[in-house]
Amino acid sequence: MDFKSVGRRNFLKSAAFGIASASLSKQAFSASGNSHSLRPKDLKNKPNILWVYLEDTNPWMSCYGDNTIKTPNIDKLAERGVRFNRAYMPAPVCSPTRSALITGMYQTSIAAHEHYSSFSSWRGSEMETWHPNHIGVRTLPEIFKAAGYYTFNEGKNHYNFVFSDEDLYDRKGDNGFKGAENGTEWTNRADGQPFFGQIQLRGGKKGSSPKRVSPEDVTVPPYYPDHPVYRKEIAHHYDTILKMDEILGDIIRRLKEDGLYENTAVFFFSDHGMCLPRHKQFVYEGGIRAPLIAAGPDIPANKVRNDLVSGLDISGAALKLAGIEIPDHMHAKDLFADDFHREFVFSARDRCDYTLDRIRAVVGKRYKYIRNFMTDRPYLQPQYRDEHNYMKVLRKLHEEGRLNEVQDRFACERRPAEELYDLKQDPYETVNLVHSWKKEHALALAKMRDALYRWILETDDKGRFPETDEALKAVIDRWGSEKTSCPEYNRVK
């Protein structure tokens, strides 16, 4: 196991002792005044850190071995650096993942695991009641700011805790690459000042992507019906990846024009998988296994890694590349440390929009273990995608009995408490081995059960506890009484 001690995990205790100050590298700073006023000692040789952050995107790229399309700019970045084949995000939906990566902590440890929680306003409307989540730790942008870095975020900032854009970012813009013009991206920083920036790209949500991939040319995974609607959605996802490849090329080109490319560490990754059911919002491979490529100074070139990596480790590596020590309270690790190792990675799904759920996943070298805590409900509870054609087709084919056993499993009214998959033999996760008579499967199941329950306790997984009345009232206010049909809402209606 690769857990840190419980004391190091307890972020509340760490916060009480000024964790943000302790996190700063002694070599990079000299103290002046009290311990909370640190001055950068030398920023001239510090690398820039750039996150190119995609939404809803699977690693269906040519450098990952996909033959459907060619992604030349993504491939070039991989050749310049490291391609991670087994990078798993801590959640299969955006705001918990973003909350985790921006803090370097599991979202479940900082009560940021419920999707779109701790929001005082929503799409222009003020919440009558809401539950503020004050996490008590500094985010990565705040740590970089204290280190003298210029920080920016061009796009989504959906963090499930109380924060201020002004505290985190010197510049906050809308989604997308602005061409690094007129003060956007890195162009408003002081001369010679390094930057930590995020460029958020719509990824799989980019509906305006040109249609270049034919539905007839795609492969339909065995857990989906081979139906024109699914072929169309899969083809569209390839189209969005081609568009992201073009935008990445524009970003790299501008970095080169501004003389920044050689001293910029670029992390290219996605928050979770594509929009189709069983991918987004769920902890199967299509939901949490994400593209991750890192390239730049002090990063090995033209390397492929097959070891287990958590999305949290992007945060750890970013800090270490800048010469900043990873705070003890963080769960993040340095991807490029000589002793980097994870025996398991963990992912969690909780409430998504207005649908309550609790699922945990443990991924090991060969097996994946999934624990469904709410077996009284089907996988396909009411959700925002219900009116999409691919959802209607799935439900219709299920009702008509036209799905095979594998396809029907996700659409049926029941789900098991536990799932175990041999990812080596069954990469599509179609054969549940929980009741297998084979010794190797039984031993793996026992080990991963133990790993999960130790992780729940040692990281203080707050999904064990129900949301407060104030939080549930905010969800009802946000989505309406009709959609909030889970029984847990009844106590506040």
Short mmCIF file of C-alpha atoms in Angstrom, two decimals:
data_model
loop_
_atom_site.label_atom_id
_atom_site.label_comp_id
_atom_site.label_asym_id
_atom_site.label_seq_id
_atom_site.Cartn_x
_atom_site.Cartn_y
_atom_site.Cartn_z
CA MET A 1 0.00 0.00 0.00
CA ASP A 2 1.18 3.56 -0.62
CA PHE A 3 -0.90 5.55 1.87
CA LYS A 4 0.67 8.30 3.92
CA SER A 5 0.02 8.33 7.62
CA VAL A 6 -3.32 9.43 8.97
CA GLY A 7 -1.72 12.49 10.53
CA ARG A 8 -0.39 13.63 7.18
CA ARG A 9 -3.80 13.05 5.64
CA ASN A 10 -5.68 15.22 8.12
CA PHE A 11 -5.83 18.51 6.26
CA LEU A 12 -7.69 20.26 9.05
CA LYS A 13 -4.83 19.62 11.46
CA SER A 14 -2.33 20.69 8.82
CA ALA A 15 -4.24 23.88 8.11
CA ALA A 16 -4.01 24.86 11.77
CA PHE A 17 -0.24 24.87 11.52
CA GLY A 18 0.05 27.09 8.46
CA ILE A 19 0.43 24.48 5.76
CA ALA A 20 0.69 26.98 2.95
CA SER A 21 3.81 28.56 4.40
CA ALA A 22 5.42 25.21 5.07
CA SER A 23 4.82 24.12 1.49
CA LEU A 24 7.16 26.64 -0.08
CA SER A 25 10.60 25.45 -1.06
CA LYS A 26 13.34 26.66 1.28
CA GLN A 27 15.68 26.96 -1.67
CA ALA A 28 13.33 29.17 -3.64
CA PHE A 29 12.45 31.70 -0.94
CA SER A 30 13.82 33.82 1.83
CA ALA A 31 11.59 34.83 4.74
CA SER A 32 10.87 38.42 5.58
CA GLY A 33 8.65 39.37 8.50
CA ASN A 34 6.38 36.60 9.67
CA SER A 35 6.13 33.16 8.12
CA HIS A 36 3.21 34.19 5.94
CA SER A 37 5.10 36.87 4.00
CA LEU A 38 7.61 35.03 1.85
CA ARG A 39 9.52 36.74 -0.94
CA PRO A 40 10.76 34.98 -4.06
CA LYS A 41 14.53 34.75 -4.07
CA ASP A 42 15.13 34.01 -7.76
CA LEU A 43 12.49 33.59 -10.45
CA LYS A 44 14.72 33.98 -13.51
CA ASN A 45 15.17 30.27 -14.16
CA LYS A 46 11.83 29.02 -12.96
CA PRO A 47 9.81 27.13 -15.60
CA ASN A 48 6.35 28.15 -16.71
CA ILE A 49 3.60 25.64 -15.97
CA LEU A 50 0.70 25.37 -18.43
CA TRP A 51 -2.31 23.10 -18.07
CA VAL A 52 -4.21 22.49 -21.32
CA TYR A 53 -7.36 21.16 -19.71
CA LEU A 54 -9.92 19.37 -21.91
CA GLU A 55 -13.52 18.57 -21.01
CA ASP A 56 -15.24 15.22 -21.58
CA THR A 57 -12.47 13.64 -23.67
CA ASN A 58 -11.27 10.06 -24.00
CA PRO A 59 -7.73 9.22 -25.21
CA TRP A 60 -8.87 8.31 -28.73
CA MET A 61 -5.72 9.78 -30.27
CA SER A 62 -3.17 8.38 -32.68
CA CYS A 63 -0.32 8.56 -30.15
CA TYR A 64 -2.45 6.31 -27.93
CA GLY A 65 -2.71 3.77 -30.73
CA ASP A 66 -6.11 4.78 -32.12
CA ASN A 67 -6.15 4.35 -35.90
CA THR A 68 -9.41 6.20 -36.61
CA ILE A 69 -7.84 9.67 -36.75
CA LYS A 70 -4.42 11.33 -36.80
CA THR A 71 -3.61 13.89 -34.09
CA PRO A 72 -0.25 15.34 -35.20
CA ASN A 73 0.06 18.12 -32.61
CA ILE A 74 -0.85 15.86 -29.69
CA ASP A 75 1.57 13.27 -31.06
CA LYS A 76 4.39 15.84 -31.28
CA LEU A 77 3.82 16.86 -27.68
CA ALA A 78 4.01 13.19 -26.66
CA GLU A 79 7.27 12.81 -28.59
CA ARG A 80 8.69 15.79 -26.74
CA GLY A 81 7.69 14.40 -23.35
CA VAL A 82 5.90 11.57 -21.57
CA ARG A 83 2.66 9.87 -22.53
CA PHE A 84 0.86 8.24 -19.61
CA ASN A 85 -1.21 5.25 -20.65
CA ARG A 86 -2.85 4.66 -17.27
CA ALA A 87 -3.81 8.04 -15.88
CA TYR A 88 -7.04 7.99 -13.87
CA MET A 89 -9.01 11.00 -12.74
CA PRO A 90 -10.32 11.10 -9.14
CA ALA A 91 -13.91 11.54 -10.36
CA PRO A 92 -15.87 10.91 -13.58
CA VAL A 93 -17.50 14.36 -13.59
CA CYS A 94 -15.97 17.81 -13.84
CA SER A 95 -16.39 19.83 -10.63
CA PRO A 96 -15.17 17.10 -8.23
CA THR A 97 -12.18 16.43 -10.49
CA ARG A 98 -11.39 20.13 -10.78
CA SER A 99 -11.73 20.56 -7.01
CA ALA A 100 -9.30 17.70 -6.47
CA LEU A 101 -6.65 18.80 -8.94
CA ILE A 102 -6.66 22.45 -7.91
CA THR A 103 -6.00 21.43 -4.30
CA GLY A 104 -3.93 18.28 -4.84
CA MET A 105 -6.37 16.47 -2.56
CA TYR A 106 -9.11 13.91 -3.01
CA GLN A 107 -12.40 15.75 -3.40
CA THR A 108 -13.89 13.33 -0.89
CA SER A 109 -11.45 14.53 1.78
CA ILE A 110 -12.37 18.21 1.45
CA ALA A 111 -16.16 17.72 1.09
CA ALA A 112 -15.99 18.77 -2.56
CA HIS A 113 -17.27 15.45 -3.90
CA GLU A 114 -20.88 16.44 -4.65
CA HIS A 115 -21.12 17.85 -8.19
CA TYR A 116 -21.89 21.59 -8.30
CA SER A 117 -21.98 22.02 -4.54
CA SER A 118 -21.14 25.04 -2.38
CA PHE A 119 -22.43 27.40 -5.06
CA SER A 120 -24.11 30.57 -3.77
CA SER A 121 -25.32 31.40 -7.28
CA TRP A 122 -26.15 29.30 -10.30
CA ARG A 123 -26.33 30.52 -13.89
CA GLY A 124 -27.30 34.00 -12.81
CA SER A 125 -29.67 32.98 -10.02
CA GLU A 126 -28.90 33.43 -6.33
CA MET A 127 -29.53 30.42 -4.11
CA GLU A 128 -31.97 31.11 -1.27
CA THR A 129 -30.17 28.48 0.81
CA TRP A 130 -26.74 26.97 0.29
CA HIS A 131 -24.04 25.21 2.27
CA PRO A 132 -20.66 26.98 2.04
CA ASN A 133 -17.64 24.66 2.09
CA HIS A 134 -14.56 26.36 3.53
CA ILE A 135 -11.71 23.91 2.93
CA GLY A 136 -8.98 25.59 4.98
CA VAL A 137 -6.12 24.88 2.56
CA ARG A 138 -4.47 26.91 -0.17
CA THR A 139 -5.11 25.98 -3.77
CA LEU A 140 -2.32 25.51 -6.29
CA PRO A 141 -2.78 28.97 -7.86
CA GLU A 142 -2.50 30.57 -4.43
CA ILE A 143 0.68 28.64 -3.70
CA PHE A 144 2.13 29.63 -7.08
CA LYS A 145 1.15 33.24 -6.46
CA ALA A 146 2.97 33.20 -3.13
CA ALA A 147 5.97 31.87 -5.03
CA GLY A 148 5.96 34.92 -7.30
CA TYR A 149 4.24 33.29 -10.26
CA TYR A 150 1.69 35.00 -12.49
CA THR A 151 -1.49 32.90 -12.49
CA PHE A 152 -4.30 32.76 -15.02
CA ASN A 153 -7.29 30.62 -15.88
CA GLU A 154 -8.97 30.89 -19.26
CA GLY A 155 -12.18 29.04 -18.59
CA LYS A 156 -14.04 26.89 -16.14
CA ASN A 157 -13.48 27.33 -12.40
CA HIS A 158 -16.14 24.98 -11.05
CA TYR A 159 -14.71 24.23 -7.62
CA ASN A 160 -17.01 22.82 -4.94
CA PHE A 161 -15.78 25.08 -2.18
CA VAL A 162 -15.75 28.76 -1.28
CA PHE A 163 -13.09 30.66 -3.23
CA SER A 164 -12.39 33.96 -4.91
CA ASP A 165 -11.08 34.29 -8.45
CA GLU A 166 -9.12 37.32 -7.30
CA ASP A 167 -7.31 35.23 -4.69
CA LEU A 168 -6.47 32.48 -7.15
CA TYR A 169 -5.80 34.25 -10.42
CA ASP A 170 -4.16 37.40 -11.71
CA ARG A 171 -6.34 36.92 -14.77
CA LYS A 172 -9.59 35.01 -15.13
CA GLY A 173 -11.12 34.69 -18.61
CA ASP A 174 -13.74 32.66 -20.44
CA ASN A 175 -13.22 29.20 -21.96
CA GLY A 176 -10.83 28.77 -24.85
CA PHE A 177 -7.47 29.95 -26.15
CA LYS A 178 -7.45 33.68 -26.88
CA GLY A 179 -4.23 33.68 -28.88
CA ALA A 180 -2.24 35.18 -25.99
CA GLU A 181 -3.21 38.68 -27.10
CA ASN A 182 -4.27 41.85 -25.29
CA GLY A 183 -3.48 40.65 -21.78
CA THR A 184 -4.95 37.17 -22.16
CA GLU A 185 -3.17 33.99 -21.10
CA TRP A 186 0.44 34.82 -20.16
CA THR A 187 0.73 38.22 -21.88
CA ASN A 188 -0.05 40.50 -18.92
CA ARG A 189 2.65 39.21 -16.57
CA ALA A 190 5.71 41.20 -15.60
CA ASP A 191 8.88 40.83 -17.69
CA GLY A 192 10.61 37.60 -16.81
CA GLN A 193 7.86 36.50 -14.44
CA PRO A 194 7.04 32.78 -14.71
CA PHE A 195 3.41 31.72 -14.99
CA PHE A 196 1.10 28.96 -13.82
CA GLY A 197 -1.84 28.93 -16.20
CA GLN A 198 -4.83 26.91 -17.26
CA ILE A 199 -6.37 27.00 -20.73
CA GLN A 200 -9.72 25.23 -20.57
CA LEU A 201 -10.93 23.73 -23.85
CA ARG A 202 -14.44 22.46 -24.49
CA GLY A 203 -13.15 19.12 -25.72
CA GLY A 204 -15.95 16.60 -26.12
CA LYS A 205 -18.51 19.35 -25.54
CA LYS A 206 -17.44 21.31 -28.62
CA GLY A 207 -20.55 20.87 -30.73
CA SER A 208 -19.27 23.19 -33.45
CA SER A 209 -16.39 20.92 -34.44
CA PRO A 210 -16.29 20.30 -38.21
CA LYS A 211 -17.66 16.91 -39.28
CA ARG A 212 -14.72 14.94 -40.60
CA VAL A 213 -15.16 11.41 -39.27
CA SER A 214 -17.80 9.17 -40.81
CA PRO A 215 -20.01 7.17 -38.43
CA GLU A 216 -19.37 4.14 -40.65
CA ASP A 217 -15.64 4.29 -39.83
CA VAL A 218 -15.81 4.09 -36.04
CA THR A 219 -15.74 1.12 -33.70
CA VAL A 220 -18.64 0.72 -31.27
CA PRO A 221 -17.59 -0.70 -27.87
CA PRO A 222 -19.40 -3.97 -27.04
CA TYR A 223 -21.32 -2.39 -24.12
CA TYR A 224 -23.21 -0.10 -26.56
CA PRO A 225 -25.74 -1.17 -29.20
CA ASP A 226 -24.40 -0.87 -32.73
CA HIS A 227 -26.98 1.78 -33.58
CA PRO A 228 -26.69 4.83 -35.90
CA VAL A 229 -27.18 7.21 -32.94
CA TYR A 230 -24.20 5.73 -31.11
CA ARG A 231 -22.06 5.70 -34.24
CA LYS A 232 -22.88 9.36 -34.77
CA GLU A 233 -21.93 10.29 -31.20
CA ILE A 234 -18.66 8.38 -31.37
CA ALA A 235 -17.77 9.97 -34.71
CA HIS A 236 -18.55 13.39 -33.26
CA HIS A 237 -16.21 12.70 -30.36
CA TYR A 238 -13.41 12.04 -32.81
CA ASP A 239 -14.28 15.33 -34.53
CA THR A 240 -13.91 17.20 -31.24
CA ILE A 241 -10.52 15.59 -30.64
CA LEU A 242 -9.36 16.72 -34.08
CA LYS A 243 -10.43 20.25 -33.18
CA MET A 244 -8.56 20.08 -29.87
CA ASP A 245 -5.48 18.92 -31.75
CA GLU A 246 -5.66 22.05 -33.91
CA ILE A 247 -6.05 24.32 -30.88
CA LEU A 248 -3.10 22.65 -29.13
CA GLY A 249 -1.07 23.40 -32.25
CA ASP A 250 -2.08 27.07 -32.00
CA ILE A 251 -1.05 27.21 -28.33
CA ILE A 252 2.35 25.63 -29.01
CA ARG A 253 2.91 27.94 -31.97
CA ARG A 254 2.26 31.02 -29.85
CA LEU A 255 4.51 29.79 -27.05
CA LYS A 256 7.29 29.45 -29.62
CA GLU A 257 6.60 32.91 -31.08
CA ASP A 258 6.85 34.42 -27.60
CA GLY A 259 10.08 32.57 -26.85
CA LEU A 260 8.47 30.57 -24.03
CA TYR A 261 8.22 27.08 -25.44
CA GLU A 262 11.55 25.70 -24.24
CA ASN A 263 10.95 26.84 -20.67
CA THR A 264 7.29 25.82 -20.40
CA ALA A 265 6.09 22.53 -18.96
CA VAL A 266 2.86 21.65 -20.77
CA PHE A 267 0.37 19.24 -19.22
CA PHE A 268 -2.32 18.10 -21.66
CA PHE A 269 -5.18 16.16 -20.08
CA SER A 270 -8.93 15.73 -19.68
CA ASP A 271 -11.20 15.98 -16.64
CA HIS A 272 -13.02 12.70 -17.48
CA GLY A 273 -14.49 10.69 -20.33
CA MET A 274 -16.97 11.52 -23.08
CA CYS A 275 -20.68 12.18 -22.74
CA LEU A 276 -22.10 8.73 -23.50
CA PRO A 277 -23.60 6.66 -20.66
CA ARG A 278 -21.17 4.42 -18.80
CA HIS A 279 -18.39 6.90 -19.60
CA LYS A 280 -19.14 10.31 -18.07
CA GLN A 281 -20.37 10.13 -14.45
CA PHE A 282 -19.30 6.50 -14.01
CA VAL A 283 -16.06 4.90 -12.90
CA TYR A 284 -15.56 2.44 -15.74
CA GLU A 285 -12.47 2.92 -17.92
CA GLY A 286 -14.34 5.20 -20.32
CA GLY A 287 -15.25 7.52 -17.46
CA ILE A 288 -12.05 7.94 -15.47
CA ARG A 289 -9.14 6.82 -17.68
CA ALA A 290 -7.98 10.03 -19.30
CA PRO A 291 -5.35 11.24 -21.74
CA LEU A 292 -2.31 12.73 -20.00
CA ILE A 293 0.80 14.02 -21.72
CA ALA A 294 3.49 16.14 -20.08
CA ALA A 295 6.41 17.79 -21.86
CA GLY A 296 8.92 20.50 -21.11
CA PRO A 297 12.04 21.26 -19.08
CA ASP A 298 13.18 18.50 -16.71
CA ILE A 299 10.64 16.08 -18.21
CA PRO A 300 11.99 13.03 -20.09
CA ALA A 301 11.47 13.04 -23.86
CA ASN A 302 9.77 10.44 -26.04
CA LYS A 303 8.80 8.22 -23.15
CA VAL A 304 5.72 6.06 -22.55
CA ARG A 305 4.67 5.05 -19.07
CA ASN A 306 2.27 2.25 -18.18
CA ASP A 307 2.34 2.63 -14.41
CA LEU A 308 -0.70 3.80 -12.45
CA VAL A 309 -1.09 7.56 -12.14
CA SER A 310 -3.73 9.67 -10.40
CA GLY A 311 -4.86 12.97 -11.85
CA LEU A 312 -3.80 14.43 -8.50
CA ASP A 313 -0.20 13.76 -9.50
CA ILE A 314 -0.43 16.45 -12.17
CA SER A 315 -0.66 18.90 -9.28
CA GLY A 316 2.28 17.35 -7.46
CA ALA A 317 4.49 17.36 -10.54
CA ALA A 318 3.60 20.98 -11.34
CA LEU A 319 4.70 22.13 -7.90
CA LYS A 320 7.94 20.15 -7.95
CA LEU A 321 8.90 21.40 -11.41
CA ALA A 322 8.61 24.93 -10.02
CA GLY A 323 10.84 24.07 -7.07
CA ILE A 324 7.97 24.09 -4.57
CA GLU A 325 7.70 21.24 -2.11
CA ILE A 326 4.42 19.31 -2.09
CA PRO A 327 2.61 20.16 1.16
CA ASP A 328 2.24 17.27 3.58
CA HIS A 329 -1.55 17.49 3.58
CA MET A 330 -1.77 16.85 -0.17
CA HIS A 331 -2.48 13.43 -1.65
CA ALA A 332 -0.64 14.41 -4.83
CA LYS A 333 2.72 12.88 -5.72
CA ASP A 334 5.48 14.00 -8.06
CA LEU A 335 5.02 12.11 -11.31
CA PHE A 336 8.71 12.38 -12.12
CA ALA A 337 10.21 11.44 -8.77
CA ASP A 338 12.61 8.51 -8.90
CA ASP A 339 10.58 6.70 -6.25
CA PHE A 340 7.14 7.47 -7.70
CA HIS A 341 4.80 4.51 -7.29
CA ARG A 342 1.10 3.86 -6.76
CA GLU A 343 -0.11 0.36 -6.07
CA PHE A 344 -3.69 1.55 -6.51
CA VAL A 345 -5.50 4.64 -7.74
CA PHE A 346 -8.94 5.63 -6.47
CA SER A 347 -11.93 7.34 -8.02
CA ALA A 348 -15.28 8.39 -6.59
CA ARG A 349 -18.69 9.22 -7.98
CA ASP A 350 -21.22 10.99 -5.75
CA ARG A 351 -24.18 13.25 -6.50
CA CYS A 352 -24.15 14.39 -10.12
CA ASP A 353 -26.37 17.43 -10.67
CA TYR A 354 -29.57 16.34 -8.85
CA THR A 355 -29.03 12.54 -8.90
CA LEU A 356 -27.70 11.09 -5.66
CA ASP A 357 -25.31 8.16 -5.80
CA ARG A 358 -22.17 6.81 -4.19
CA ILE A 359 -19.70 4.65 -6.12
CA ARG A 360 -16.03 4.01 -5.39
CA ALA A 361 -13.41 2.44 -7.64
CA VAL A 362 -9.99 0.97 -6.95
CA VAL A 363 -7.72 0.40 -9.94
CA GLY A 364 -4.69 -1.84 -9.69
CA LYS A 365 -2.11 -3.11 -12.13
CA ARG A 366 -4.44 -5.81 -13.43
CA TYR A 367 -7.84 -5.53 -11.76
CA LYS A 368 -10.48 -2.92 -11.07
CA TYR A 369 -12.84 -3.13 -8.11
CA ILE A 370 -16.07 -1.10 -8.01
CA ARG A 371 -18.27 -0.72 -4.93
CA ASN A 372 -21.85 0.42 -5.51
CA PHE A 373 -23.20 1.69 -2.21
CA MET A 374 -26.72 2.51 -3.43
CA THR A 375 -27.93 -0.76 -4.90
CA ASP A 376 -31.58 0.18 -4.43
CA ARG A 377 -31.27 2.34 -7.57
CA PRO A 378 -30.42 1.54 -11.17
CA TYR A 379 -27.35 2.91 -12.92
CA LEU A 380 -29.60 5.08 -15.08
CA GLN A 381 -31.30 7.24 -12.49
CA PRO A 382 -32.92 10.45 -13.81
CA GLN A 383 -30.28 12.82 -15.14
CA TYR A 384 -29.72 15.78 -17.43
CA ARG A 385 -28.93 13.53 -20.43
CA ASP A 386 -32.32 11.81 -20.40
CA GLU A 387 -33.57 13.80 -23.39
CA HIS A 388 -30.53 13.04 -25.52
CA ASN A 389 -31.11 10.60 -28.38
CA TYR A 390 -28.53 8.10 -27.19
CA MET A 391 -30.32 7.80 -23.85
CA LYS A 392 -33.73 7.42 -25.46
CA VAL A 393 -32.39 4.72 -27.80
CA LEU A 394 -30.80 2.81 -24.93
CA ARG A 395 -33.98 2.83 -22.87
CA LYS A 396 -36.17 1.94 -25.84
CA LEU A 397 -34.01 -1.01 -26.89
CA HIS A 398 -33.95 -2.19 -23.28
CA GLU A 399 -37.74 -2.05 -23.00
CA GLU A 400 -38.08 -3.94 -26.30
CA GLY A 401 -35.62 -6.63 -25.22
CA ARG A 402 -33.28 -5.89 -28.13
CA LEU A 403 -30.06 -5.49 -26.14
CA ASN A 404 -27.69 -8.37 -25.53
CA GLU A 405 -26.68 -9.31 -21.99
CA VAL A 406 -23.65 -7.01 -21.88
CA GLN A 407 -25.48 -4.02 -23.36
CA ASP A 408 -28.54 -4.54 -21.19
CA ARG A 409 -26.66 -4.72 -17.92
CA PHE A 410 -26.23 -0.96 -17.61
CA ALA A 411 -29.85 -0.26 -18.62
CA CYS A 412 -31.56 -2.74 -16.32
CA GLU A 413 -33.25 -1.95 -13.01
CA ARG A 414 -30.68 -3.62 -10.77
CA ARG A 415 -26.99 -3.31 -10.11
CA PRO A 416 -24.64 -5.38 -7.98
CA ALA A 417 -23.03 -4.18 -4.79
CA GLU A 418 -19.60 -5.12 -6.10
CA GLU A 419 -17.88 -5.44 -9.46
CA LEU A 420 -14.45 -6.87 -10.25
CA TYR A 421 -12.86 -6.78 -13.69
CA ASP A 422 -9.67 -8.23 -15.09
CA LEU A 423 -8.54 -5.27 -17.19
CA LYS A 424 -5.83 -7.32 -18.86
CA GLN A 425 -8.23 -9.93 -20.22
CA ASP A 426 -11.39 -7.80 -20.28
CA PRO A 427 -10.50 -4.15 -21.08
CA TYR A 428 -14.15 -3.29 -21.80
CA GLU A 429 -15.21 -4.46 -18.31
CA THR A 430 -17.95 -6.81 -19.43
CA VAL A 431 -17.39 -9.86 -17.16
CA ASN A 432 -17.96 -9.29 -13.45
CA LEU A 433 -15.64 -11.66 -11.54
CA VAL A 434 -16.95 -11.01 -8.03
CA HIS A 435 -18.33 -14.55 -7.78
CA SER A 436 -15.54 -16.23 -9.73
CA TRP A 437 -14.28 -19.55 -8.31
CA LYS A 438 -10.71 -18.84 -9.43
CA LYS A 439 -8.27 -18.24 -6.59
CA GLU A 440 -6.43 -15.37 -8.31
CA HIS A 441 -9.67 -13.44 -8.74
CA ALA A 442 -10.79 -14.10 -5.17
CA LEU A 443 -7.44 -12.94 -3.78
CA ALA A 444 -7.56 -9.78 -5.90
CA LEU A 445 -11.09 -9.06 -4.69
CA ALA A 446 -10.11 -9.40 -1.04
CA LYS A 447 -7.05 -7.20 -1.44
CA MET A 448 -8.93 -4.45 -3.26
CA ARG A 449 -11.83 -4.51 -0.81
CA ASP A 450 -9.31 -3.97 1.95
CA ALA A 451 -7.57 -1.20 0.00
CA LEU A 452 -10.84 0.65 -0.53
CA TYR A 453 -11.97 0.57 3.08
CA ARG A 454 -8.56 1.63 4.33
CA TRP A 455 -8.59 4.50 1.82
CA ILE A 456 -12.07 5.55 2.97
CA LEU A 457 -10.89 5.80 6.58
CA GLU A 458 -7.38 7.14 6.05
CA THR A 459 -8.44 9.88 3.64
CA ASP A 460 -11.65 10.62 5.57
CA ASP A 461 -14.03 9.98 2.67
CA LYS A 462 -16.90 12.32 3.46
CA GLY A 463 -19.20 10.49 1.08
CA ARG A 464 -19.97 8.33 4.11
CA PHE A 465 -22.18 11.11 5.41
CA PRO A 466 -25.39 12.57 3.92
CA GLU A 467 -25.56 16.10 2.57
CA THR A 468 -26.91 18.75 4.90
CA ASP A 469 -30.45 20.11 4.65
CA GLU A 470 -29.02 23.40 3.34
CA ALA A 471 -27.10 21.61 0.59
CA LEU A 472 -30.17 19.60 -0.49
CA LYS A 473 -32.34 22.71 -0.50
CA ALA A 474 -29.81 24.39 -2.78
CA VAL A 475 -30.03 21.46 -5.22
CA ILE A 476 -33.82 21.72 -5.26
CA ASP A 477 -33.57 25.47 -5.79
CA ARG A 478 -31.10 24.92 -8.62
CA TRP A 479 -32.83 22.11 -10.51
CA GLY A 480 -36.48 22.25 -9.43
CA SER A 481 -38.71 20.03 -7.32
CA GLU A 482 -39.71 17.68 -10.15
CA LYS A 483 -36.16 16.65 -11.04
CA THR A 484 -35.04 16.17 -7.46
CA SER A 485 -36.90 12.91 -7.06
CA CYS A 486 -34.39 10.91 -4.97
CA PRO A 487 -35.94 10.00 -1.60
CA GLU A 488 -33.27 11.94 0.32
CA TYR A 489 -34.85 15.21 -0.81
CA ASN A 490 -38.16 14.40 0.89
CA ARG A 491 -36.93 15.50 4.29
CA VAL A 492 -36.45 19.10 3.12
CA LYS A 493 -39.33 19.44 0.67
#
